[in-house]
Amino acid sequence: MPLKNGPSNPVLRSDEDVLPSGPLSGPSSIEWRRQRLLQIGSPTAEDEQSPLRPALEARAASYGTLPSVSRTNGGKQKSTFRNRHGLGTLPDIHIPRGGHRTNPPTPSITTPRSLRASTYFAAQRPISAYDQPNGKDVLQPEGAVKTNGIRVWYSSFTSIDWLHDSIKDSARKARLRRHKSRRGRLRRQLDRSLGWVVVTIIGFLTAIVAFMIVRGEQWLFDIKEGYCTTGAWKAKRFCCPVKDDTVFAPRTPAFVTLSVEDACPAWRTWGDFFAPVPSSGGDGVEQQAVEYAVYAAIATLLAVISAVLTINLTASTSFVTRKDSGVLSSTFASGNDDQKLTEPPVSGAAPRKVLYYAAGSGIPEIKTILSGFVIHGYLGGRTLFTKSVGLALSVASGLSLGKEGPFVHIASCIGNIVSRFFSKYENNEGKRRGILSAACAAGVAVAFGAPIGGVLFSLEEVSYFFPAKVMWRSFFCAMVAAVTLRFLDPFGSGKLVLFQVTYDKDWHAYELIPFLFLGVFGGVYGALFSKLNHRWSRDVRNATWLKRYPVVEVILVTLVTAMLSFMNPYTRMGGTELVYNLFAECRSGSTNTHSGLCVLDPPTQATPVIRSIFVALLVKGALTIVTFGIKVPAGIFIPTLGVGACAGRILGILIQWAQYRYPNSPAFAACEGDLNCVIPGLYAMVGAAATLSGVTRTTVSLAVIMFELTDTLTYAVPVMLSILVAKTIADSLEPKGIYDLVIQLSQLPYLDAKHEYLWGNLLINDVTDRDVDVIRVDRENTVKSLRDQLQYLVESGNSDSGFPILRPDDEGTRMVGYIGANELEHALSIVADDPDQVITFTAGSPHHGGPMASSISSLAEAGSNFIGTDPYDFSCYMDQAPLTVQDNSPIELVQQLFTKLGSRYVVVTDTDGHYEGVIDKKTWLAFLDELEHKTG
């Protein structure tokens, strides 16, 4: 049945080019869908007092495990799973409709005048249908393949359907295999090689972006102290080349009685520029005061610019696409409701939470996305730009943070942007996450110069689904990134990272005991840091006035950092430079003392060096606790490595001092009188690895990264021992690492497949939601009645779920299928002109030309319009074979269905196959959270 065109439907035109393109079309604009759905059953467009047209406010989309609004019907409270179990709700993300959008309105649909006139929207890339077929060949089903239904798109803050994407990709491959000609074989070969082309591009672009960030950060960091007279654009290491491949060291303080490196005549400090010391001499107090003032001013300016960019360009309120759903919500703001966006939430609603996509390291959010969660804009071009520029600024400001962790987020942004140009990944969220896993490996490769460690980090820490094919592509992507960065040479030293070091001496058996102590220190520090940072973020940053003034927090933290760091050379230097000098081995005959860290005469030199390193350890540790989490791009790797390296260097100097004092002791018999057999830099490396393992709980990947940093496996045993001890101690004191605590604090819906739960006597009936609204095929389902049901679902905060479709049976009801809220919204917006038209759902073929195969509807063969199809038959959107479990099944089976198969929902039936209820992913996450609190 064709759609009508008429006065009641001014949006549709008679011109064929502007007709809606049907079930397989891309998403239309949210304003258009809302107008279409609200006009269903309305006699006039001016009926603004209709209950379907309440005052528009900012919409709070559910961002947690359960919606924050109870399901109501006519004001009567309905018993829900959450109410029965007394579960709390999670804060909502404040997502207004308006402002910046990452995609344009559909070209074939008339949109409001303000949007049509926008040249910004007209220039954007159009969005294709998520299940858009590639080609017009009719694909016959292989065997007893049943339809999985059409997916129109995934909205923000919803989970993907791994099963659907896997089935769809299987159907795509089957279509390619049908062509036996030479051209068909060529197409199959190109399809197989496409993934390798994509990861090559990602690795190459990741290295280029990393090179620009490193070079920019070096110059901005050094500009706080002075400038190069031979070229104002040169960083200090390029202005003052130093032998032995080290950065020119800052001024050594008076209490370190060691020789100071030669001055660099080409580098002029700001103190010398503004207050030059007269030739007659002077104490230089005025010059030092000027240097500190300029240092603090520039550091604050850089941090503030980074924070302003992060807050203004990457707030979650500014990312709205046509893929957003839930337009029927009474709190859904249209493009003309900008004045409503700043109003407080309605009474009784959970407080709304605004995320800043470029802030932090991004690794917790990447873990959540790779587990199957959708956050539109988090991996987009605007976030990539802000993260890259803001990262260079924030690191250059001297804050206690690093740039290595955010490289994973930056690489993922590049991977997401590149994959958009290939429909194989653009229209398959499951396969796209394989590309993102490879991009994460490239991010670690450019951060640490460790391609193998990057692959293992992606496998161990961030990826959720990591098959062998993804592992090979991740390895190739990391290799391309590392090779490209090696040719670009960001440090001018031939090294991929600044703190890459080599040692020419072996370790001894007696050193295993101090290595063990370093592992204990790393575990204790990791657990303590995770607890303190979590409590600071929860009780201070998010519970006081700092939450309302994030820029003020950045200014205060920067000023405190500048005040505490300026006087100590080891806190004043950059994080990577500090780690390099702590790792470095002091070679005999070298003029490079690595900023005074080379102790040649322990009795006279050890005490002041240990004192200054210990002060740096305390300052770095304390500042990192309050810095990690502020609204600037910030990583945790380098500050943690710095703290652990300081502890290790102190212990190494103490052992070196003991060996110097008691050379003939049996404990040092392995040295055979060699007073240089103890390497303090090795202790620093072991301590850094242990501390980072205690904070992040990574093990194998971290060990391999350290091996690649030292270019040898000689120190495999010390590193592995310290890492294992640190993780064991940290897990016993605080079960969750810093990334898991950030996920918990942000209340991201992350389902940890590695966690084991104790179910006890719990049954599936204890978690089944039996109050889900359903669609009965034995009743008359009109366009208007389904619109009302959809609005009821959206108002209850369950726009991520859908409707079970049931048919009556002698003793109950049986499943016909399941339709998602997004699919129903899309279908109703197309047929909105006939509110009284009956909608049908059939269990067999939704079209009369034969059954559908997998996820591809035979509607596609008829073209993009409605020719030969019934637009009021919604069967093509229906999942006719949803995952089902019996109510007497073990509850562990449900956990495996969600973690191993990636299901969005599981239908529960009784032993006779009758419908009992539904368990969706967010309900399951809320159940696990409740279970964890009870057992914890």
JSON list of C-alpha atoms in Angstrom, two decimals, residues 683-758:
[
{"chain": "A", "resi": 683, "resn": "TYR", "atom": "CA", "xyz": [65.56, -0.33, 40.29]},
{"chain": "A", "resi": 684, "resn": "ALA", "atom": "CA", "xyz": [63.76, 2.75, 38.98]},
{"chain": "A", "resi": 685, "resn": "MET", "atom": "CA", "xyz": [62.43, 0.77, 36.01]},
{"chain": "A", "resi": 686, "resn": "VAL", "atom": "CA", "xyz": [61.27, -2.12, 38.20]},
{"chain": "A", "resi": 687, "resn": "GLY", "atom": "CA", "xyz": [59.63, 0.27, 40.65]},
{"chain": "A", "resi": 688, "resn": "ALA", "atom": "CA", "xyz": [57.86, 2.12, 37.83]},
{"chain": "A", "resi": 689, "resn": "ALA", "atom": "CA", "xyz": [56.48, -1.12, 36.39]},
{"chain": "A", "resi": 690, "resn": "ALA", "atom": "CA", "xyz": [55.27, -2.26, 39.82]},
{"chain": "A", "resi": 691, "resn": "THR", "atom": "CA", "xyz": [53.55, 1.04, 40.57]},
{"chain": "A", "resi": 692, "resn": "LEU", "atom": "CA", "xyz": [51.82, 1.21, 37.20]},
{"chain": "A", "resi": 693, "resn": "SER", "atom": "CA", "xyz": [50.62, -2.36, 37.63]},
{"chain": "A", "resi": 694, "resn": "GLY", "atom": "CA", "xyz": [49.24, -1.48, 41.06]},
{"chain": "A", "resi": 695, "resn": "VAL", "atom": "CA", "xyz": [47.28, 1.45, 39.66]},
{"chain": "A", "resi": 696, "resn": "THR", "atom": "CA", "xyz": [45.98, 0.01, 36.37]},
{"chain": "A", "resi": 697, "resn": "ARG", "atom": "CA", "xyz": [46.16, -3.75, 37.22]},
{"chain": "A", "resi": 698, "resn": "THR", "atom": "CA", "xyz": [47.77, -4.58, 33.89]},
{"chain": "A", "resi": 699, "resn": "THR", "atom": "CA", "xyz": [50.27, -7.43, 33.93]},
{"chain": "A", "resi": 700, "resn": "VAL", "atom": "CA", "xyz": [51.44, -9.17, 30.75]},
{"chain": "A", "resi": 701, "resn": "SER", "atom": "CA", "xyz": [51.15, -6.15, 28.47]},
{"chain": "A", "resi": 702, "resn": "LEU", "atom": "CA", "xyz": [52.97, -3.94, 30.97]},
{"chain": "A", "resi": 703, "resn": "ALA", "atom": "CA", "xyz": [55.83, -6.43, 31.29]},
{"chain": "A", "resi": 704, "resn": "VAL", "atom": "CA", "xyz": [56.23, -6.59, 27.51]},
{"chain": "A", "resi": 705, "resn": "ILE", "atom": "CA", "xyz": [56.16, -2.80, 27.27]},
{"chain": "A", "resi": 706, "resn": "MET", "atom": "CA", "xyz": [59.00, -2.59, 29.77]},
{"chain": "A", "resi": 707, "resn": "PHE", "atom": "CA", "xyz": [60.96, -5.20, 27.80]},
{"chain": "A", "resi": 708, "resn": "GLU", "atom": "CA", "xyz": [60.55, -3.17, 24.62]},
{"chain": "A", "resi": 709, "resn": "LEU", "atom": "CA", "xyz": [61.60, 0.01, 26.42]},
{"chain": "A", "resi": 710, "resn": "THR", "atom": "CA", "xyz": [64.88, -1.60, 27.50]},
{"chain": "A", "resi": 711, "resn": "ASP", "atom": "CA", "xyz": [65.48, -3.53, 24.25]},
{"chain": "A", "resi": 712, "resn": "THR", "atom": "CA", "xyz": [66.32, -6.70, 26.17]},
{"chain": "A", "resi": 713, "resn": "LEU", "atom": "CA", "xyz": [64.84, -9.65, 28.02]},
{"chain": "A", "resi": 714, "resn": "THR", "atom": "CA", "xyz": [67.66, -9.67, 30.56]},
{"chain": "A", "resi": 715, "resn": "TYR", "atom": "CA", "xyz": [65.47, -8.07, 33.20]},
{"chain": "A", "resi": 716, "resn": "ALA", "atom": "CA", "xyz": [62.37, -10.17, 32.54]},
{"chain": "A", "resi": 717, "resn": "VAL", "atom": "CA", "xyz": [62.43, -11.86, 35.94]},
{"chain": "A", "resi": 718, "resn": "PRO", "atom": "CA", "xyz": [62.73, -8.67, 38.05]},
{"chain": "A", "resi": 719, "resn": "VAL", "atom": "CA", "xyz": [59.98, -6.93, 36.09]},
{"chain": "A", "resi": 720, "resn": "MET", "atom": "CA", "xyz": [57.63, -9.91, 36.13]},
{"chain": "A", "resi": 721, "resn": "LEU", "atom": "CA", "xyz": [58.21, -10.51, 39.85]},
{"chain": "A", "resi": 722, "resn": "SER", "atom": "CA", "xyz": [57.48, -6.92, 40.82]},
{"chain": "A", "resi": 723, "resn": "ILE", "atom": "CA", "xyz": [54.39, -6.73, 38.59]},
{"chain": "A", "resi": 724, "resn": "LEU", "atom": "CA", "xyz": [52.88, -9.94, 39.97]},
{"chain": "A", "resi": 725, "resn": "VAL", "atom": "CA", "xyz": [53.53, -8.91, 43.56]},
{"chain": "A", "resi": 726, "resn": "ALA", "atom": "CA", "xyz": [52.13, -5.41, 42.96]},
{"chain": "A", "resi": 727, "resn": "LYS", "atom": "CA", "xyz": [48.92, -6.69, 41.37]},
{"chain": "A", "resi": 728, "resn": "THR", "atom": "CA", "xyz": [48.41, -9.27, 44.12]},
{"chain": "A", "resi": 729, "resn": "ILE", "atom": "CA", "xyz": [48.87, -6.69, 46.89]},
{"chain": "A", "resi": 730, "resn": "ALA", "atom": "CA", "xyz": [46.71, -4.08, 45.12]},
{"chain": "A", "resi": 731, "resn": "ASP", "atom": "CA", "xyz": [43.86, -6.54, 44.47]},
{"chain": "A", "resi": 732, "resn": "SER", "atom": "CA", "xyz": [43.82, -7.53, 48.12]},
{"chain": "A", "resi": 733, "resn": "LEU", "atom": "CA", "xyz": [43.57, -3.91, 49.26]},
{"chain": "A", "resi": 734, "resn": "GLU", "atom": "CA", "xyz": [41.31, -2.52, 46.51]},
{"chain": "A", "resi": 735, "resn": "PRO", "atom": "CA", "xyz": [39.68, -5.02, 44.11]},
{"chain": "A", "resi": 736, "resn": "LYS", "atom": "CA", "xyz": [39.19, -2.44, 41.35]},
{"chain": "A", "resi": 737, "resn": "GLY", "atom": "CA", "xyz": [41.86, -0.59, 39.44]},
{"chain": "A", "resi": 738, "resn": "ILE", "atom": "CA", "xyz": [41.69, 3.08, 38.57]},
{"chain": "A", "resi": 739, "resn": "TYR", "atom": "CA", "xyz": [39.92, 2.51, 35.25]},
{"chain": "A", "resi": 740, "resn": "ASP", "atom": "CA", "xyz": [37.23, 0.33, 36.82]},
{"chain": "A", "resi": 741, "resn": "LEU", "atom": "CA", "xyz": [36.71, 2.94, 39.52]},
{"chain": "A", "resi": 742, "resn": "VAL", "atom": "CA", "xyz": [36.30, 5.66, 36.89]},
{"chain": "A", "resi": 743, "resn": "ILE", "atom": "CA", "xyz": [33.73, 3.46, 35.13]},
{"chain": "A", "resi": 744, "resn": "GLN", "atom": "CA", "xyz": [31.93, 3.04, 38.45]},
{"chain": "A", "resi": 745, "resn": "LEU", "atom": "CA", "xyz": [32.09, 6.76, 39.25]},
{"chain": "A", "resi": 746, "resn": "SER", "atom": "CA", "xyz": [30.80, 7.73, 35.80]},
{"chain": "A", "resi": 747, "resn": "GLN", "atom": "CA", "xyz": [28.30, 4.86, 36.04]},
{"chain": "A", "resi": 748, "resn": "LEU", "atom": "CA", "xyz": [29.05, 3.63, 32.57]},
{"chain": "A", "resi": 749, "resn": "PRO", "atom": "CA", "xyz": [27.10, 0.47, 31.67]},
{"chain": "A", "resi": 750, "resn": "TYR", "atom": "CA", "xyz": [30.14, -1.77, 31.34]},
{"chain": "A", "resi": 751, "resn": "LEU", "atom": "CA", "xyz": [29.55, -5.51, 31.67]},
{"chain": "A", "resi": 752, "resn": "ASP", "atom": "CA", "xyz": [32.81, -7.06, 32.83]},
{"chain": "A", "resi": 753, "resn": "ALA", "atom": "CA", "xyz": [33.13, -10.50, 31.27]},
{"chain": "A", "resi": 754, "resn": "LYS", "atom": "CA", "xyz": [36.13, -11.32, 33.47]},
{"chain": "A", "resi": 755, "resn": "HIS", "atom": "CA", "xyz": [34.35, -10.84, 36.78]},
{"chain": "A", "resi": 756, "resn": "GLU", "atom": "CA", "xyz": [32.95, -13.89, 38.52]},
{"chain": "A", "resi": 757, "resn": "TYR", "atom": "CA", "xyz": [29.75, -13.63, 40.54]},
{"chain": "A", "resi": 758, "resn": "LEU", "atom": "CA", "xyz": [28.37, -15.81, 43.32]}
]
